[in-house]
PDB file of C-alpha atoms in Angstrom:
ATOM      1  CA  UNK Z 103     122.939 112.327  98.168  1.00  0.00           C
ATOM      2  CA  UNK Z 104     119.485 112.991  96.982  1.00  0.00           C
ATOM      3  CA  UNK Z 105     119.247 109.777  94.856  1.00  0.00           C
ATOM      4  CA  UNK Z 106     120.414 107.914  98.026  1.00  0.00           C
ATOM      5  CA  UNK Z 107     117.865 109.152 100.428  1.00  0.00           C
ATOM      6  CA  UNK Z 108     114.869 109.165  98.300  1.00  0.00           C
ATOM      7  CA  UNK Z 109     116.229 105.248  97.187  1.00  0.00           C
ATOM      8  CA  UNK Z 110     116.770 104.389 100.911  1.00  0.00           C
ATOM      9  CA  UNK Z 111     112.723 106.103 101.583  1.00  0.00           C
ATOM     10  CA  UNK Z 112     111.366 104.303  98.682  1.00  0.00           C
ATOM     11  CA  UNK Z 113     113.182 101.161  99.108  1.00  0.00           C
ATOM     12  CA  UNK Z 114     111.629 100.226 103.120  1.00  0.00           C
ATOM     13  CA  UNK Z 115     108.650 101.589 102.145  1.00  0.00           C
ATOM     14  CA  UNK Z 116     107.730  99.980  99.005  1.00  0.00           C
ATOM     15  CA  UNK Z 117     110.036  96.704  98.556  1.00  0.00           C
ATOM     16  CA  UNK Z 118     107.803  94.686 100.696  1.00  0.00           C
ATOM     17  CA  UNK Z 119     105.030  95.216  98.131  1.00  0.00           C
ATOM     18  CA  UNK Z 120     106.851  93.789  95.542  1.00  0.00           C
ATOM     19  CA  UNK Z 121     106.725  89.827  94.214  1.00  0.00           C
ATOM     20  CA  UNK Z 122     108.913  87.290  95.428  1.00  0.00           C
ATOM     21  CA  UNK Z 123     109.964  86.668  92.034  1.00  0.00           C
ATOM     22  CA  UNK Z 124     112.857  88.202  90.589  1.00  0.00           C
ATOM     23  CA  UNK Z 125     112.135  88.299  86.787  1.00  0.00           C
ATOM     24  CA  UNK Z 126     108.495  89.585  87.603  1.00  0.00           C
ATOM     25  CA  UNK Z 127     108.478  92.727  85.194  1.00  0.00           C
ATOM     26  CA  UNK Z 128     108.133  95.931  86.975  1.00  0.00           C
ATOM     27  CA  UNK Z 129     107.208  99.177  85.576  1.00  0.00           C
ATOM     28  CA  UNK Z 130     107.701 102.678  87.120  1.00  0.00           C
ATOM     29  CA  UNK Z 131     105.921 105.777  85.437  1.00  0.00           C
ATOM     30  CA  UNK Z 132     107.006 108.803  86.109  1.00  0.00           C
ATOM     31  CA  UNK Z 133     110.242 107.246  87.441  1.00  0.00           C
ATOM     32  CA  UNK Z 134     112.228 110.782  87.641  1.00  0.00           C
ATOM     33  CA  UNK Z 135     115.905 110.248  88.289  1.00  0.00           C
ATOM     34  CA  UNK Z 136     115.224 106.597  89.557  1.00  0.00           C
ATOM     35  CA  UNK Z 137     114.931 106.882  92.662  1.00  0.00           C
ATOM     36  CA  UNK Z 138     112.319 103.438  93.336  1.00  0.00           C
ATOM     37  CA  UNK Z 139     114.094 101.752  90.022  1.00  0.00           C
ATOM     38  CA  UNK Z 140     117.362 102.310  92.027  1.00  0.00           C
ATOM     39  CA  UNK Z 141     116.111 100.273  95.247  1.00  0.00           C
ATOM     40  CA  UNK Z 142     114.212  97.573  93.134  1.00  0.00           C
ATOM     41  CA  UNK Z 143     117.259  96.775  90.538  1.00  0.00           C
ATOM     42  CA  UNK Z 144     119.569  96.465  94.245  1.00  0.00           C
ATOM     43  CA  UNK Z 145     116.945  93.801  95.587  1.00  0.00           C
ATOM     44  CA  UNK Z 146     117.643  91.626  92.949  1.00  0.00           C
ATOM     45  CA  UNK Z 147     114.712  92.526  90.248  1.00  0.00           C
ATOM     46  CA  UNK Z 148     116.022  92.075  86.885  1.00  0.00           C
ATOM     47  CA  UNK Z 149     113.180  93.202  84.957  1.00  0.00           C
ATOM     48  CA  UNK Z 150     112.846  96.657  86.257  1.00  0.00           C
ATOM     49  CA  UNK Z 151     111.905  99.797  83.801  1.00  0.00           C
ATOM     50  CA  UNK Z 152     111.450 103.668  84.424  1.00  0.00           C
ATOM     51  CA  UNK Z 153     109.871 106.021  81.972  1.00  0.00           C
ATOM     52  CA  UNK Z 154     109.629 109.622  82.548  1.00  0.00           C
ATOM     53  CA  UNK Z 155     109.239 112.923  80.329  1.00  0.00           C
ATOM     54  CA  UNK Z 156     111.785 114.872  81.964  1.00  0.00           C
ATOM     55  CA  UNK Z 157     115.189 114.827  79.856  1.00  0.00           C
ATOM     56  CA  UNK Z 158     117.549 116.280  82.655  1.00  0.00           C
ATOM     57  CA  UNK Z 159     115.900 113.305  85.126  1.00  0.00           C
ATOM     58  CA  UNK Z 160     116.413 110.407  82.357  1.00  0.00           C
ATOM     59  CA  UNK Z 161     120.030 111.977  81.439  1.00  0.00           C
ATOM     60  CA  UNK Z 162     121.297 111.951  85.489  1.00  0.00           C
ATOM     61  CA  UNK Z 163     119.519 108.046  85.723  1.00  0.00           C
ATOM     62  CA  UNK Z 164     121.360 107.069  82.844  1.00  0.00           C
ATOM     63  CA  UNK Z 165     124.542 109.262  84.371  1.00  0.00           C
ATOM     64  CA  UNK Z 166     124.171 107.207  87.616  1.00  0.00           C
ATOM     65  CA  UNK Z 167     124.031 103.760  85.514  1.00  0.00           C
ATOM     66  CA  UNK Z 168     120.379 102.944  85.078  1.00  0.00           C
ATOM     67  CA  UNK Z 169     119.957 102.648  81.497  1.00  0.00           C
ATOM     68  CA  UNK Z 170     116.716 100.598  81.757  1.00  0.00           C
ATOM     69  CA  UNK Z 171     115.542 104.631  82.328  1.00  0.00           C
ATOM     70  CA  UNK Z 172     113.810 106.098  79.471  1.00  0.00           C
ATOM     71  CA  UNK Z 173     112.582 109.209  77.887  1.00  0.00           C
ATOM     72  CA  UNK Z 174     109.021 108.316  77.177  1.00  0.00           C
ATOM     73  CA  UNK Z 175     105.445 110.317  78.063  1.00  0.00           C
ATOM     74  CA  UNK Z 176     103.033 107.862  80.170  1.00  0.00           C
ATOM     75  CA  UNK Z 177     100.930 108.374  77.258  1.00  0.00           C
ATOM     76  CA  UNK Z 178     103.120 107.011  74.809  1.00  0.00           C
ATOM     77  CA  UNK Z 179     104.647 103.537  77.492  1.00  0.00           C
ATOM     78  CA  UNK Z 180     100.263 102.893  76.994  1.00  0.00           C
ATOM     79  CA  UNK Z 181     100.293 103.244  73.085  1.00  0.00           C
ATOM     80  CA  UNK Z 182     102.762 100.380  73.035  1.00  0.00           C
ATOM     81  CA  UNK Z 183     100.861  98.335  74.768  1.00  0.00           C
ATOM     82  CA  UNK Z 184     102.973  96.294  76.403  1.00  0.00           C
ATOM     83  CA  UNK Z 185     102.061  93.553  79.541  1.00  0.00           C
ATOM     84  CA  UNK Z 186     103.956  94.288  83.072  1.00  0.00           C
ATOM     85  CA  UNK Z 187     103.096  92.543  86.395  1.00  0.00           C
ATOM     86  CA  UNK Z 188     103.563  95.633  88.602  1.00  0.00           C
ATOM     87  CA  UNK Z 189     102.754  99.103  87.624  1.00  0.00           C
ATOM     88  CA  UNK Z 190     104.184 101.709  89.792  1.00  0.00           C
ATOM     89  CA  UNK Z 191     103.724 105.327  89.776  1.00  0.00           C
ATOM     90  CA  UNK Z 192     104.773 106.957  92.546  1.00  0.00           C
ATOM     91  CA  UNK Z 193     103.788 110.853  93.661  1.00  0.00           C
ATOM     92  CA  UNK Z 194     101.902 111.603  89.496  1.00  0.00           C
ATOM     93  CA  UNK Z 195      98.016 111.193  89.926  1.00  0.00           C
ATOM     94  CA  UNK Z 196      97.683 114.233  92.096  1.00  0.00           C
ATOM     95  CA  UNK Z 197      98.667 116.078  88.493  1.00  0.00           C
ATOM     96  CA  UNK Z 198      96.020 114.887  86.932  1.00  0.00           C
ATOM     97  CA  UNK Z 199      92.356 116.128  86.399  1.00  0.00           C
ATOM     98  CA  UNK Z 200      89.238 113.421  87.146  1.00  0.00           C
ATOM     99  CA  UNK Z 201      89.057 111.903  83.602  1.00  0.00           C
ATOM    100  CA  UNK Z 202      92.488 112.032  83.506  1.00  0.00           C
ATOM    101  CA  UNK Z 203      92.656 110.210  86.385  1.00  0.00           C
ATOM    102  CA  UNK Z 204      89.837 107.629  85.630  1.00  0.00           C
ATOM    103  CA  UNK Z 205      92.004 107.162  81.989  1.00  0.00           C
ATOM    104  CA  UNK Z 206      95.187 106.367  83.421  1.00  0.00           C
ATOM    105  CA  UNK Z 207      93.800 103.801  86.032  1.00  0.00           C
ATOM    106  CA  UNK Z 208      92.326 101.665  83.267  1.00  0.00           C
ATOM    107  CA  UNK Z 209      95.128 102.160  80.974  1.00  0.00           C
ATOM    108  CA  UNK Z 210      97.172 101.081  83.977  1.00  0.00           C
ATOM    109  CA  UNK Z 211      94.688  98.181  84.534  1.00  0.00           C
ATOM    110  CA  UNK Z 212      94.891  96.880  80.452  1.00  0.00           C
ATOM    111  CA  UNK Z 213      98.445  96.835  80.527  1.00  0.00           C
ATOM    112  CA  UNK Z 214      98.847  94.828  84.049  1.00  0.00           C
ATOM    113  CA  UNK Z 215      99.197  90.986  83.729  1.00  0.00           C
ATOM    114  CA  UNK Z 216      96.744  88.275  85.049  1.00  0.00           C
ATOM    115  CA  UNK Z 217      97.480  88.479  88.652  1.00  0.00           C
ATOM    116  CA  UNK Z 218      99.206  92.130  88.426  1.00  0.00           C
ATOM    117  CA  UNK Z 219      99.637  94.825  90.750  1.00  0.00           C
ATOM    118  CA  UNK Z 220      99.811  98.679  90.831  1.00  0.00           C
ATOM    119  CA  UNK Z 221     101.165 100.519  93.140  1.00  0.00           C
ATOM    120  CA  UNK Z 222     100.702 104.321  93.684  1.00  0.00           C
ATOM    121  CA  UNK Z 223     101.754 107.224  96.058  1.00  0.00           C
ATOM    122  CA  UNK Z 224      99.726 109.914  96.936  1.00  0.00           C
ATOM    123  CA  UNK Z 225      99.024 113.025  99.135  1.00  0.00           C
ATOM    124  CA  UNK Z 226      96.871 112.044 101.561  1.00  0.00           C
ATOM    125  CA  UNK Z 227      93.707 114.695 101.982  1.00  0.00           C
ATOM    126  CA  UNK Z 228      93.101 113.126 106.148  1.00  0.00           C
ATOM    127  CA  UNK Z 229      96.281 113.899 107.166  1.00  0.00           C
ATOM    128  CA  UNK Z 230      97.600 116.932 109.647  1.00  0.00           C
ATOM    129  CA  UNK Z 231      98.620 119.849 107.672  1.00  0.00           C
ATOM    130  CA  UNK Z 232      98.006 118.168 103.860  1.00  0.00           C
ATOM    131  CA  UNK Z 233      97.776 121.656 102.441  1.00  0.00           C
ATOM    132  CA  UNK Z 234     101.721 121.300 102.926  1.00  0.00           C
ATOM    133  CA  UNK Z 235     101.787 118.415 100.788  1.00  0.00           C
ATOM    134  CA  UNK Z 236      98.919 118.855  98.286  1.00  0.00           C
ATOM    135  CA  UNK Z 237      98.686 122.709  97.874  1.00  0.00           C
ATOM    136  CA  UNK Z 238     102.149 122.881  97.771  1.00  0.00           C
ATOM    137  CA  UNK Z 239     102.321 122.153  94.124  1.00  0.00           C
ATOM    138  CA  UNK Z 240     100.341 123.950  91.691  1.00  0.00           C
ATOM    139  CA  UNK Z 241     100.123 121.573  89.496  1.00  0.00           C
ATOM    140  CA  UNK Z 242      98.307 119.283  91.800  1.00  0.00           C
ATOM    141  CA  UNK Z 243      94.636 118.721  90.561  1.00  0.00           C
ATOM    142  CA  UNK Z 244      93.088 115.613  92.538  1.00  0.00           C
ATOM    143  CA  UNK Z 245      93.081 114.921  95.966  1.00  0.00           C
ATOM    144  CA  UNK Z 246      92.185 111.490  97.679  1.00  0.00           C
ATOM    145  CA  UNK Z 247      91.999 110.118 100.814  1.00  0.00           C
ATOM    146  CA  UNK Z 248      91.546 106.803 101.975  1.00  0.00           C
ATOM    147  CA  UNK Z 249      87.268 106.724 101.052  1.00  0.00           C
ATOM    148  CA  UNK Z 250      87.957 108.248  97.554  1.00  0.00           C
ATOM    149  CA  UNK Z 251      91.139 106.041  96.526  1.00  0.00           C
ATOM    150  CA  UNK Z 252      89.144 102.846  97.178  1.00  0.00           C
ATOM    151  CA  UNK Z 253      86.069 104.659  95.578  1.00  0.00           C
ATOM    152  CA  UNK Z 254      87.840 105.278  92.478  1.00  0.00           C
ATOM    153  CA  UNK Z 255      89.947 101.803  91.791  1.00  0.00           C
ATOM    154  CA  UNK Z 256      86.909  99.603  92.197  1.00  0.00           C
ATOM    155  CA  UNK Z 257      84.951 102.110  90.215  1.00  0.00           C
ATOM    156  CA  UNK Z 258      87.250 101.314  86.920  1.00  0.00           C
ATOM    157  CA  UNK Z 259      87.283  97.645  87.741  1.00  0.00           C
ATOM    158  CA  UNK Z 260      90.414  96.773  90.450  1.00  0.00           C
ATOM    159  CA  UNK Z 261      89.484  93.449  92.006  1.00  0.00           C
ATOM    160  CA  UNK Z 262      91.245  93.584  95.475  1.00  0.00           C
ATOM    161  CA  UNK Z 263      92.385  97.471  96.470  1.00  0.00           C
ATOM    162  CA  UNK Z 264      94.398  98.046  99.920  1.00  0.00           C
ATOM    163  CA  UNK Z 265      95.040 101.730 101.033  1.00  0.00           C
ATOM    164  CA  UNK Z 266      97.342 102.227 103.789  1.00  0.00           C
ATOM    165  CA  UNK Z 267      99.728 105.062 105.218  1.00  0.00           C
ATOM    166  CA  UNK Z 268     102.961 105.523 103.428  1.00  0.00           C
ATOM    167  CA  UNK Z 269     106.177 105.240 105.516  1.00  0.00           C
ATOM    168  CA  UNK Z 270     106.985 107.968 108.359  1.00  0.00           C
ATOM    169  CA  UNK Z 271     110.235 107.712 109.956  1.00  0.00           C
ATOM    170  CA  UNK Z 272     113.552 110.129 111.089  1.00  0.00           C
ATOM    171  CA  UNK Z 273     116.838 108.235 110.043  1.00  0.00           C
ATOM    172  CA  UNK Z 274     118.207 109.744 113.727  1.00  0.00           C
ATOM    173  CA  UNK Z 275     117.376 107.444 116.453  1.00  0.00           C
ATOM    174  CA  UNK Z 276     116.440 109.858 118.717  1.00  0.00           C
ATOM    175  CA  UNK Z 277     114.525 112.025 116.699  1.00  0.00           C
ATOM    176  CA  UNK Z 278     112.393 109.013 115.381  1.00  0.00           C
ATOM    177  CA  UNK Z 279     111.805 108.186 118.802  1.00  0.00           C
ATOM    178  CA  UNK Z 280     110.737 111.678 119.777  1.00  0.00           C
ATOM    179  CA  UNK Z 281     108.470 111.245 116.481  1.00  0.00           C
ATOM    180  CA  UNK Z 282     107.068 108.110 117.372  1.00  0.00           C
ATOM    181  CA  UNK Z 283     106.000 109.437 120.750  1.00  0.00           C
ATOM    182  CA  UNK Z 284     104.340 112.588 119.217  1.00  0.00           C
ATOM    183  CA  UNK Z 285     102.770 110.866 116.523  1.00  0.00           C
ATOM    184  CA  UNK Z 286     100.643 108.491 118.798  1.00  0.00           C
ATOM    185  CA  UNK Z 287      99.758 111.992 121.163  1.00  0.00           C
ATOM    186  CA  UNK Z 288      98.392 113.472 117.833  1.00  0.00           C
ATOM    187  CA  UNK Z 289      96.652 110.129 116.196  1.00  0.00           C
ATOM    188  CA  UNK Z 290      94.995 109.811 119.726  1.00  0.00           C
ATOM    189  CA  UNK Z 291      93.625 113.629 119.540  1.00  0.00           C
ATOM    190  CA  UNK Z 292      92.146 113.119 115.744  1.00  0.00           C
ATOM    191  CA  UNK Z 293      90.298 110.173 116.666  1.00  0.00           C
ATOM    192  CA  UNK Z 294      88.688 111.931 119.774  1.00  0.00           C
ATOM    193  CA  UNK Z 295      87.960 114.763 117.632  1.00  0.00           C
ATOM    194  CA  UNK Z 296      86.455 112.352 114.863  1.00  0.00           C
ATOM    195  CA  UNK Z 297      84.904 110.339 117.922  1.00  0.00           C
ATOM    196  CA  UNK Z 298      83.283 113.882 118.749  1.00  0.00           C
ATOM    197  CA  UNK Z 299      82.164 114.452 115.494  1.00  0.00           C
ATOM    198  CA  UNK Z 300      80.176 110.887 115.449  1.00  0.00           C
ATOM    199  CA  UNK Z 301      82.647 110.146 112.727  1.00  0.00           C
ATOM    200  CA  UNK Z 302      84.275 106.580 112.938  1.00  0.00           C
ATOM    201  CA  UNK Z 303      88.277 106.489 112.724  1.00  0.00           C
ATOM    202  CA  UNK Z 304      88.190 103.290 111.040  1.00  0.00           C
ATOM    203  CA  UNK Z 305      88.856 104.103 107.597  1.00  0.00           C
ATOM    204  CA  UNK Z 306      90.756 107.088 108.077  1.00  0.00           C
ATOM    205  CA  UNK Z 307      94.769 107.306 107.010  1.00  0.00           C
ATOM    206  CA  UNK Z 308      96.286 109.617 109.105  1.00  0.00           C
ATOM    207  CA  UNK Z 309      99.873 109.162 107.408  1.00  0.00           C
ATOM    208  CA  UNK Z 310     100.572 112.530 105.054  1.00  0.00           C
ATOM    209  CA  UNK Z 311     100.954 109.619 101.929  1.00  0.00           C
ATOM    210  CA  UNK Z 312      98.504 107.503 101.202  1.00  0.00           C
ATOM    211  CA  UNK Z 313      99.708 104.015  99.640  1.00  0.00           C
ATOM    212  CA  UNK Z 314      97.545 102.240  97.109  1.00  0.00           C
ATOM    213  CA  UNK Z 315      97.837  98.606  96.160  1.00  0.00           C
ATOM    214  CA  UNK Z 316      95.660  97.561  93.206  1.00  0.00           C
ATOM    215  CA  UNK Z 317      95.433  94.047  91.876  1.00  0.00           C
ATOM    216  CA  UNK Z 318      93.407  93.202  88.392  1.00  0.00           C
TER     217      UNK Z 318
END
């Protein structure tokens, strides 16, 4: 199922960002159908909540047994004002504008606990064909790559920022060995080209998701 794959995705990619700690409360904005709330709550966290504004979403995660899934705007989790240690949203900030952007991230940062830690997914504006990924939405306003996500989270105040490629990989051996093989061919080209350009490779993501870890 859907659910299952996106939970499975979500799950290797994300889990190791997570606390040790079990009770640590975790919030996911935007949470859709609960497909990172799903992965989190099966790896033992017992503190887990998902807000999102679609009804149909909320009613299937509630269908599939998550009732810690709610019907609540992002706007409206901030007016409550309530203290998490790990604020997730995964695949939202692209839909919003600048300010809208810059408002969230220190909403996101008053709301995190001493210590605390968002964690976002986003397209990813260095990587090969992105106008798949971020054009492929209207509603998609911003667009970030590596330089720009780091630029933005220190300039509303994150203490320690990491931005790193979000998980690639083909369930099928075979395929993700093909993959592997192809993706090292192609990362090799971009950094001659950048090499050509007198660019420096350094701080470029290549990955078409960019991950960003944001402690307060």
């Amino acid at each position: 199922s859907m659910l299952a794959e996106q939970a499975s995705h979500n799950g290797a990619e994300l889990l190791g960002l997570l606390p040790k700690d079990k009770s640590a409360k975790i919030v996911d904005l935007g949470c859709g159908f609960g497909t990172f709330v799903k992965p989190a709550m099966d790896a033992g966290y017992i503190n887990v909540v998902g807000y999102d504004i679609s009804k149909e979403q909320v009613t299937v995660a509630n269908t599939l047994g998550m009732k810690n899934v709610h019907l609540t705007s992002i706007e409206d989790y901030f007016k409550k004002g309530e203290k998490a240690d790990i604020i997730v949203g995964l695949d939202i900030i692209e839909h919003f504008t600048k300010d809208e952007l810059i408002e969230f991230l220190l909403n996101v940062k008053k709301c995190l606990n001493p210590g605390g830690k968002a964690i976002f997914r986003t397209p990813n504006m260095d990587a090969p064909q992105t106008s798949v990924y971020a054009y492929g939405d209207i509603s998609h306003e911003v667009f970030l790559n590596k330089s720009s996500a780091l630029q933005v989270t220190s300039a509303v105040g994150f203490g320690n920022v990491m931005v790193f490629g979000g998980l690639l990989r083909n369930t099928n051996p075979i395929k993700e060995f093909i993959r592997k093989i192809g993706w090292w061919k192609y990362k090799t080209f971009k950094k001659i080209v950048l090499f050509c350009t007198a660019r420096t490779w350094h701080n470029v993501v290549f990955e078409p998701n960019l991950l960003i870890v944001a402690e307060v």
